[in-house]
XYZ file of N, CA and C in Angstrom:
573
model
N -21.679 -50.834 -120.819
C -23.041 -50.433 -121.096
C -23.010 -49.216 -122.025
N -23.934 -49.189 -122.954
C -24.007 -48.081 -123.894
C -25.068 -47.083 -123.445
N -24.953 -45.827 -123.886
C -25.972 -44.831 -123.545
C -27.374 -45.233 -124.008
N -27.490 -46.109 -125.008
C -28.810 -46.556 -125.449
C -29.484 -47.465 -124.427
N -28.722 -48.073 -123.537
C -29.271 -48.996 -122.543
C -29.880 -48.265 -121.342
N -29.646 -46.982 -121.243
C -30.154 -46.193 -120.110
C -30.557 -44.810 -120.599
N -31.716 -44.379 -120.181
C -32.187 -43.009 -120.400
C -32.625 -42.474 -119.045
N -32.219 -41.255 -118.692
C -32.626 -40.705 -117.393
C -34.139 -40.574 -117.284
N -34.630 -40.790 -116.078
C -36.040 -40.565 -115.775
C -36.305 -39.057 -115.768
N -37.577 -38.638 -115.727
C -37.873 -37.200 -115.656
C -37.237 -36.561 -114.416
N -36.942 -35.266 -114.484
C -36.314 -34.588 -113.340
C -37.132 -34.750 -112.057
N -36.406 -34.815 -110.955
C -37.016 -34.934 -109.635
C -37.428 -33.551 -109.129
N -38.163 -33.560 -108.043
C -38.516 -32.317 -107.354
C -37.272 -31.873 -106.576
N -36.813 -30.641 -106.810
C -35.620 -30.140 -106.130
C -35.867 -28.742 -105.577
N -35.093 -28.406 -104.582
C -35.092 -27.074 -104.002
C -33.747 -26.861 -103.340
N -33.567 -25.691 -102.754
C -32.313 -25.430 -102.056
C -32.580 -24.599 -100.813
N -31.674 -24.734 -99.865
C -31.717 -23.972 -98.621
C -30.307 -23.481 -98.345
N -30.191 -22.356 -97.662
C -28.873 -21.866 -97.253
C -28.888 -21.663 -95.748
N -27.816 -22.166 -95.112
C -27.653 -22.027 -93.669
C -26.181 -21.797 -93.368
N -25.893 -20.721 -92.685
C -24.526 -20.416 -92.257
C -23.525 -20.506 -93.408
N -23.897 -19.967 -94.575
C -22.983 -19.905 -95.700
C -22.805 -21.213 -96.449
N -23.570 -22.223 -96.110
C -23.512 -23.509 -96.818
C -24.846 -23.731 -97.515
N -24.789 -24.427 -98.633
C -25.973 -24.643 -99.469
C -26.406 -26.094 -99.381
N -27.710 -26.299 -99.305
C -28.257 -27.646 -99.232
C -29.199 -27.884 -100.406
N -28.890 -28.918 -101.187
C -29.792 -29.400 -102.210
C -30.853 -30.252 -101.513
N -32.111 -30.009 -101.813
C -33.202 -30.846 -101.313
C -33.757 -31.573 -102.535
N -33.535 -32.871 -102.591
C -33.845 -33.702 -103.760
C -34.867 -34.742 -103.326
N -36.062 -34.710 -103.908
C -37.153 -35.599 -103.496
C -37.491 -36.548 -104.640
N -37.518 -37.819 -104.300
C -37.788 -38.850 -105.316
C -38.695 -39.921 -104.729
N -39.758 -40.252 -105.427
C -40.636 -41.339 -105.019
C -40.151 -42.625 -105.670
N -39.998 -43.651 -104.842
C -39.558 -44.967 -105.306
C -40.663 -45.981 -105.041
N -40.794 -46.951 -105.926
C -41.848 -47.963 -105.803
C -41.387 -49.151 -104.965
N -40.664 -48.898 -103.920
C -40.112 -49.961 -103.078
C -40.341 -49.581 -101.617
N -40.546 -50.564 -100.743
C -40.801 -50.261 -99.336
C -39.558 -49.674 -98.655
N -39.758 -48.891 -97.584
C -38.626 -48.260 -96.901
C -37.526 -49.240 -96.480
N -37.891 -50.446 -96.025
C -36.850 -51.378 -95.580
C -35.928 -51.792 -96.728
N -36.467 -51.895 -97.922
C -35.657 -52.253 -99.084
C -34.766 -51.069 -99.492
N -35.328 -49.864 -99.479
C -34.549 -48.659 -99.804
C -33.460 -48.456 -98.758
N -33.777 -48.686 -97.493
C -32.817 -48.541 -96.402
C -31.586 -49.416 -96.642
N -31.817 -50.658 -97.016
C -30.686 -51.568 -97.266
C -29.814 -51.045 -98.411
N -30.444 -50.476 -99.441
C -29.668 -49.928 -100.558
C -28.814 -48.740 -100.129
N -29.280 -47.998 -99.115
C -28.541 -46.832 -98.611
C -27.451 -47.184 -97.618
N -27.538 -48.358 -97.010
C -26.627 -48.665 -95.897
C -25.687 -49.841 -96.129
N -26.090 -50.837 -96.913
C -25.281 -52.044 -97.078
C -24.195 -51.823 -98.130
N -22.921 -52.091 -97.773
C -21.816 -51.842 -98.704
C -21.982 -52.487 -100.078
N -22.454 -53.722 -100.127
C -22.614 -54.394 -101.417
C -23.618 -53.704 -102.305
N -24.706 -53.214 -101.714
C -25.703 -52.511 -102.505
C -25.209 -51.122 -102.902
N -24.568 -50.402 -101.983
C -24.016 -49.085 -102.326
C -23.067 -49.170 -103.514
N -22.228 -50.202 -103.517
C -21.257 -50.363 -104.602
C -21.929 -50.541 -105.950
N -23.183 -50.995 -105.953
C -23.894 -51.256 -107.202
C -24.580 -50.026 -107.793
N -24.635 -48.902 -107.018
C -25.342 -47.734 -107.558
C -24.767 -46.383 -107.150
N -24.121 -46.275 -106.016
C -23.701 -44.978 -105.473
C -22.397 -44.490 -106.116
N -22.078 -43.201 -105.929
C -20.822 -42.680 -106.480
C -19.617 -43.062 -105.624
N -19.853 -43.865 -104.597
C -18.798 -44.281 -103.683
C -19.101 -45.677 -103.150
N -18.066 -46.277 -102.583
C -18.227 -47.521 -101.844
C -18.013 -47.197 -100.364
N -18.477 -48.090 -99.487
C -18.325 -47.889 -98.043
C -17.545 -49.060 -97.467
N -16.717 -48.754 -96.479
C -15.915 -49.805 -95.859
C -16.688 -50.592 -94.800
N -17.940 -50.174 -94.533
C -18.754 -50.874 -93.543
C -20.212 -50.533 -93.758
N -21.084 -51.261 -93.082
C -22.509 -50.975 -93.109
C -22.731 -49.604 -92.468
N -23.545 -48.775 -93.079
C -23.759 -47.408 -92.576
C -24.963 -47.302 -91.642
N -25.522 -48.418 -91.214
C -26.709 -48.377 -90.358
C -26.383 -48.202 -88.882
N -25.114 -47.996 -88.553
C -24.711 -47.713 -87.174
C -23.858 -46.457 -87.152
N -24.035 -45.649 -86.095
C -23.255 -44.411 -85.953
C -21.775 -44.739 -85.799
N -20.949 -43.781 -86.200
C -19.508 -43.937 -86.047
C -18.766 -43.639 -87.335
N -17.447 -43.762 -87.255
C -16.585 -43.451 -88.387
C -16.684 -44.481 -89.494
N -16.407 -44.018 -90.703
C -16.404 -44.880 -91.887
C -15.498 -44.237 -92.928
N -15.151 -45.012 -93.930
C -14.438 -44.486 -95.087
C -15.313 -44.728 -96.305
N -15.590 -43.658 -97.035
C -16.311 -43.751 -98.294
C -15.294 -43.498 -99.400
N -15.218 -44.397 -100.350
C -14.269 -44.254 -101.446
C -15.018 -43.777 -102.677
N -14.754 -42.527 -103.044
C -15.371 -41.909 -104.215
C -14.784 -42.567 -105.453
N -15.662 -42.997 -106.361
C -15.225 -43.653 -107.592
C -15.404 -42.655 -108.724
N -14.301 -42.176 -109.276
C -14.355 -41.215 -110.374
C -13.119 -41.422 -111.226
N -13.319 -41.907 -112.429
C -12.216 -42.211 -113.334
C -11.316 -43.280 -112.739
N -10.029 -43.171 -112.984
C -9.089 -44.194 -112.510
C -8.568 -43.909 -111.107
N -8.926 -42.793 -110.507
C -8.354 -42.390 -109.230
C -9.393 -42.406 -108.103
N -9.681 -43.572 -107.516
C -10.590 -43.587 -106.367
C -10.012 -42.717 -105.246
N -10.893 -42.050 -104.513
C -10.453 -41.163 -103.446
C -11.173 -41.530 -102.153
N -10.381 -41.899 -101.136
C -10.952 -42.198 -99.829
C -11.293 -40.900 -99.106
N -12.526 -40.830 -98.587
C -12.961 -39.681 -97.808
C -13.431 -40.160 -96.442
N -12.995 -39.447 -95.427
C -13.422 -39.763 -94.075
C -14.896 -39.397 -93.945
N -15.650 -40.299 -93.361
C -17.078 -40.069 -93.139
C -17.389 -40.358 -91.684
N -18.482 -39.773 -91.214
C -18.964 -40.022 -89.855
C -20.474 -40.141 -89.921
N -20.976 -41.317 -89.592
C -22.425 -41.505 -89.514
C -22.848 -40.869 -88.191
N -23.634 -39.790 -88.274
C -23.974 -39.015 -87.075
C -25.380 -39.284 -86.551
N -26.296 -39.710 -87.423
C -27.668 -40.009 -86.975
C -28.221 -41.186 -87.745
N -28.795 -42.124 -87.001
C -29.420 -43.291 -87.613
C -30.749 -43.547 -86.915
N -31.803 -43.544 -87.685
C -33.122 -43.986 -87.238
C -33.555 -44.991 -88.292
N -33.343 -46.292 -88.024
C -33.547 -47.307 -89.051
C -34.836 -47.125 -89.858
N -34.643 -47.194 -91.156
C -35.679 -47.118 -92.175
C -36.371 -45.757 -92.271
N -35.877 -44.735 -91.523
C -36.470 -43.401 -91.658
C -35.436 -42.291 -91.833
N -34.239 -42.411 -91.251
C -33.275 -41.317 -91.306
C -31.846 -41.844 -91.236
N -31.018 -41.359 -92.153
C -29.590 -41.662 -92.161
C -28.865 -40.365 -92.483
N -27.931 -39.992 -91.614
C -27.200 -38.733 -91.814
C -25.721 -38.985 -91.583
N -24.897 -38.527 -92.533
C -23.453 -38.699 -92.369
C -22.690 -37.606 -93.100
N -21.490 -37.347 -92.576
C -20.578 -36.439 -93.248
C -19.871 -37.241 -94.340
N -19.444 -36.512 -95.350
C -18.787 -37.121 -96.499
C -17.778 -36.095 -96.982
N -16.535 -36.191 -96.509
C -15.586 -35.119 -96.762
C -16.112 -33.853 -96.099
N -16.270 -32.767 -96.847
C -16.811 -31.517 -96.293
C -18.328 -31.434 -96.438
N -18.927 -32.419 -97.084
C -20.376 -32.423 -97.321
C -21.119 -33.116 -96.184
N -22.420 -32.863 -96.118
C -23.309 -33.558 -95.191
C -24.459 -34.118 -96.015
N -24.722 -35.425 -95.849
C -25.840 -36.070 -96.535
C -26.849 -36.521 -95.501
N -28.097 -36.172 -95.738
C -29.195 -36.579 -94.857
C -30.259 -37.233 -95.735
N -30.473 -38.529 -95.535
C -31.457 -39.309 -96.279
C -32.671 -39.500 -95.373
N -33.833 -39.051 -95.830
C -35.080 -39.214 -95.090
C -35.990 -40.126 -95.901
N -36.532 -41.160 -95.251
C -37.411 -42.110 -95.911
C -38.782 -42.038 -95.268
N -39.820 -41.925 -96.080
C -41.193 -41.900 -95.587
C -42.013 -42.884 -96.413
N -42.709 -43.780 -95.721
C -43.559 -44.742 -96.423
C -44.696 -44.012 -97.119
N -45.001 -44.454 -98.333
C -46.139 -43.934 -99.086
C -46.996 -45.139 -99.474
N -48.175 -44.882 -100.005
C -49.027 -45.972 -100.442
C -48.378 -46.860 -101.487
N -47.485 -46.270 -102.297
C -46.847 -47.027 -103.370
C -45.387 -47.341 -103.150
N -44.838 -47.034 -101.981
C -43.421 -47.307 -101.751
C -42.801 -46.368 -100.740
N -41.820 -45.571 -101.196
C -41.053 -44.699 -100.305
C -40.825 -43.345 -100.951
N -41.070 -42.291 -100.195
C -40.639 -40.957 -100.607
C -39.257 -40.761 -99.988
N -38.265 -40.628 -100.853
C -36.878 -40.450 -100.430
C -36.520 -38.982 -100.587
N -36.117 -38.348 -99.497
C -35.670 -36.959 -99.543
C -34.200 -36.931 -99.158
N -33.376 -36.467 -100.071
C -31.951 -36.302 -99.819
C -31.682 -34.824 -99.611
N -31.037 -34.504 -98.514
C -30.544 -33.149 -98.249
C -29.022 -33.247 -98.292
N -28.436 -32.717 -99.351
C -26.990 -32.791 -99.552
C -26.423 -31.386 -99.417
N -25.675 -31.165 -98.354
C -25.113 -29.844 -98.055
C -23.697 -29.740 -98.601
N -23.452 -28.646 -99.343
C -22.160 -28.387 -99.978
C -21.717 -26.960 -99.635
N -20.479 -26.644 -99.952
C -19.950 -25.310 -99.667
C -20.309 -24.274 -100.726
N -20.493 -24.700 -101.981
C -20.626 -23.782 -103.105
C -21.983 -23.952 -103.793
N -22.740 -22.878 -103.894
C -24.067 -22.898 -104.522
C -24.015 -23.424 -105.954
N -22.943 -23.125 -106.699
C -22.830 -23.570 -108.089
C -22.810 -25.089 -108.223
N -22.510 -25.797 -107.134
C -22.483 -27.259 -107.177
C -23.873 -27.887 -107.156
N -24.891 -27.149 -106.725
C -26.213 -27.744 -106.528
C -26.756 -28.472 -107.764
N -26.773 -27.861 -108.968
C -27.302 -28.606 -110.113
C -26.435 -29.806 -110.492
N -25.131 -29.686 -110.314
C -24.217 -30.782 -110.616
C -24.498 -31.970 -109.692
N -24.654 -31.671 -108.408
C -24.954 -32.696 -107.416
C -26.313 -33.328 -107.731
N -27.298 -32.505 -108.073
C -28.631 -33.035 -108.411
C -28.552 -33.967 -109.616
N -27.816 -33.575 -110.653
C -27.699 -34.412 -111.853
C -27.022 -35.741 -111.521
N -25.984 -35.690 -110.712
C -25.290 -36.920 -110.330
C -26.167 -37.854 -109.519
N -26.850 -37.302 -108.500
C -27.739 -38.140 -107.687
C -28.900 -38.663 -108.512
N -29.381 -37.878 -109.454
C -30.476 -38.320 -110.316
C -30.095 -39.631 -111.013
N -28.943 -39.635 -111.649
C -28.496 -40.825 -112.372
C -28.245 -41.978 -111.393
N -27.584 -41.701 -110.290
C -27.326 -42.764 -109.306
C -28.627 -43.382 -108.797
N -29.621 -42.550 -108.521
C -30.889 -43.080 -108.010
C -31.683 -43.805 -109.095
N -31.503 -43.435 -110.359
C -32.085 -44.239 -111.437
C -31.482 -45.644 -111.407
N -30.166 -45.724 -111.243
C -29.487 -47.023 -111.182
C -29.960 -47.798 -109.948
N -30.090 -47.115 -108.805
C -30.573 -47.766 -107.586
C -31.985 -48.307 -107.780
N -32.842 -47.537 -108.439
C -34.215 -47.971 -108.679
C -34.230 -49.260 -109.500
N -33.399 -49.321 -110.519
C -33.318 -50.546 -111.334
C -32.800 -51.718 -110.506
N -31.824 -51.462 -109.664
C -31.301 -52.510 -108.782
C -32.413 -53.044 -107.888
N -33.172 -52.140 -107.278
C -34.242 -52.538 -106.375
C -35.365 -53.273 -107.104
N -35.550 -52.994 -108.379
C -36.560 -53.686 -109.188
C -36.101 -55.070 -109.627
N -34.821 -55.376 -109.407
C -34.293 -56.655 -109.871
C -33.857 -56.626 -111.329
N -33.698 -55.423 -111.887
C -33.231 -55.233 -113.265
C -31.958 -54.389 -113.244
N -30.901 -54.866 -112.557
C -29.722 -54.018 -112.370
C -28.996 -53.679 -113.666
N -28.429 -52.476 -113.650
C -27.505 -52.038 -114.691
C -26.233 -51.627 -113.959
N -25.111 -51.577 -114.649
C -23.871 -51.173 -113.972
C -23.964 -49.747 -113.429
N -23.203 -49.457 -112.362
C -23.196 -48.088 -111.834
C -22.756 -47.095 -112.910
N -23.343 -45.909 -112.865
C -22.970 -44.815 -113.775
C -22.504 -43.686 -112.867
N -21.202 -43.456 -112.820
C -20.684 -42.453 -111.899
C -19.456 -41.784 -112.474
N -19.115 -40.660 -111.864
C -17.933 -39.927 -112.289
C -18.059 -39.434 -113.725
N -16.939 -39.414 -114.418
C -16.890 -38.898 -115.786
C -17.799 -39.673 -116.725
N -18.024 -40.948 -116.461
C -18.873 -41.760 -117.344
C -20.297 -41.218 -117.415
N -20.769 -40.549 -116.366
C -22.143 -40.038 -116.331
C -22.408 -39.025 -117.437
N -21.367 -38.358 -117.919
C -21.545 -37.361 -118.977
C -22.145 -38.005 -120.219
N -21.771 -39.232 -120.512
C -22.285 -39.925 -121.677
C -23.679 -40.502 -121.490
N -24.256 -40.322 -120.315
C -25.566 -40.888 -120.006
C -26.586 -39.823 -119.602
N -26.429 -38.613 -120.100
C -27.428 -37.569 -119.881
C -27.134 -36.603 -118.747
N -25.953 -36.682 -118.156
C -25.631 -35.807 -117.027
C -25.720 -34.329 -117.424
N -25.182 -33.957 -118.572
C -25.160 -32.541 -118.967
C -26.571 -31.978 -119.129
N -27.464 -32.752 -119.728
C -28.844 -32.306 -119.903
C -29.530 -32.169 -118.540
N -29.300 -33.124 -117.659
C -29.873 -33.025 -116.308
C -29.313 -31.821 -115.569
N -28.013 -31.578 -115.703
C -27.388 -30.420 -115.069
C -28.062 -29.133 -115.555
N -28.317 -29.050 -116.872
C -29.014 -27.878 -117.438
C -30.387 -27.701 -116.795
N -31.155 -28.771 -116.740
C -32.529 -28.688 -116.217
C -32.538 -28.337 -114.737
N -31.631 -28.954 -113.976
C -31.605 -28.643 -112.545
C -31.092 -27.233 -112.287
N -30.177 -26.735 -113.105
C -29.731 -25.345 -112.959
C -30.917 -24.400 -113.142
N -31.765 -24.692 -114.120
C -32.959 -23.876 -114.341
C -33.915 -23.988 -113.151
N -34.197 -25.202 -112.715
C -35.132 -25.399 -111.605
C -34.644 -24.720 -110.322
N -33.342 -24.758 -110.096
C -32.772 -24.203 -108.870
C -32.415 -22.728 -109.009
N -32.544 -22.173 -110.234
C -32.169 -20.791 -110.516
C -30.719 -20.525 -110.101
N -29.859 -21.440 -110.554
C -28.423 -21.357 -110.292
C -27.721 -21.301 -111.644
N -26.731 -20.426 -111.832
C -26.022 -20.394 -113.107
C -25.427 -21.758 -113.432
N -25.554 -22.152 -114.686
C -24.984 -23.421 -115.117
C -23.526 -23.195 -115.476
N -22.632 -23.748 -114.675
C -21.196 -23.591 -114.914
C -20.611 -24.816 -115.605
N -21.471 -25.702 -116.122
C -21.001 -26.848 -116.909
C -20.366 -27.933 -116.063
N -19.434 -28.625 -116.689
C -18.770 -29.750 -116.031
C -17.989 -29.304 -114.806
N -17.873 -30.180 -113.811
C -16.972 -29.886 -112.691
C -15.543 -29.704 -113.220
N -14.766 -28.918 -112.540
C -13.402 -28.594 -112.982
C -12.546 -29.786 -113.323
N -12.628 -30.861 -112.544
C -11.764 -32.018 -112.779
C -12.166 -32.809 -114.028
N -13.320 -32.505 -114.623
C -13.755 -33.197 -115.831
C -13.617 -32.353 -117.095
N -13.325 -31.061 -116.971
C -13.321 -30.171 -118.130
C -12.180 -30.410 -119.098
N -11.096 -31.014 -118.669
C -9.926 -31.137 -119.528
C -9.982 -32.298 -120.515
N -10.763 -33.315 -120.206
C -10.767 -34.506 -121.063
C -12.002 -34.623 -121.905
N -11.981 -35.624 -122.779
C -13.148 -35.930 -123.591
C -13.963 -36.973 -122.837
N -15.184 -36.602 -122.435
C -16.029 -37.503 -121.657
C -17.332 -37.782 -122.371
N -17.263 -37.858 -123.677
C -18.487 -38.080 -124.437
C -18.935 -39.528 -124.410
N -18.075 -40.429 -123.916
C -18.345 -41.883 -123.836
C -18.960 -42.382 -125.098
C-alpha cells in the first residue's frame, strides 16, 4: 500500500493522567459502528491481526493469560499479557508487557464512543502512543466499514503520517516531542 492510499483522520480527543509515577494516555474516538461490532474487533484474533500493532494467541473476551505478539519490522516480539477485566461490549482491560490497556465502549446515537486508557512508564511516550493508536484505529474503522486496508504498524507508520500526528499530539498533550522511538531512529523509515 502506498501513502497515497491512506491519509490520517483528524486528531482525536486526547488527555493524560498520572498515577503512582505512571502516565496514562486517554484517547477518545467516536466510531460509526455498534459496540458489538467494535468489541469483536478488539477481542477476536483474526480481526486484531488486521488492524492492531500486535496479534493475539487467543480471543481476549475472557480473563486470563495471553500472548500478544508485537509486529514491528522483521522482529516480532512476544509479550506476556493478562486480561484482567472483561465486561462484554463495554470494558476490556489487559496488561501488555509493562503497559496497561483499558478499552471502554459506550453506545452513542451514531455508533460507539471508544475510550482507550493506555498506561506507560514514560510521559514522553504519550504522543508516540497516541499517533500509533490513531493510525491503527483508522485502519480498524476501515475494516469495520467493509473497506479494509492492510495494517499500518511499526516503522511503516512513519510513511503514513505518524510523525505529523506525533507532532500534533505532543502539542495537545503539552509533552516535549522527542521524535521517533529509539528503535526507529537509526534507519530510513520514509517508506
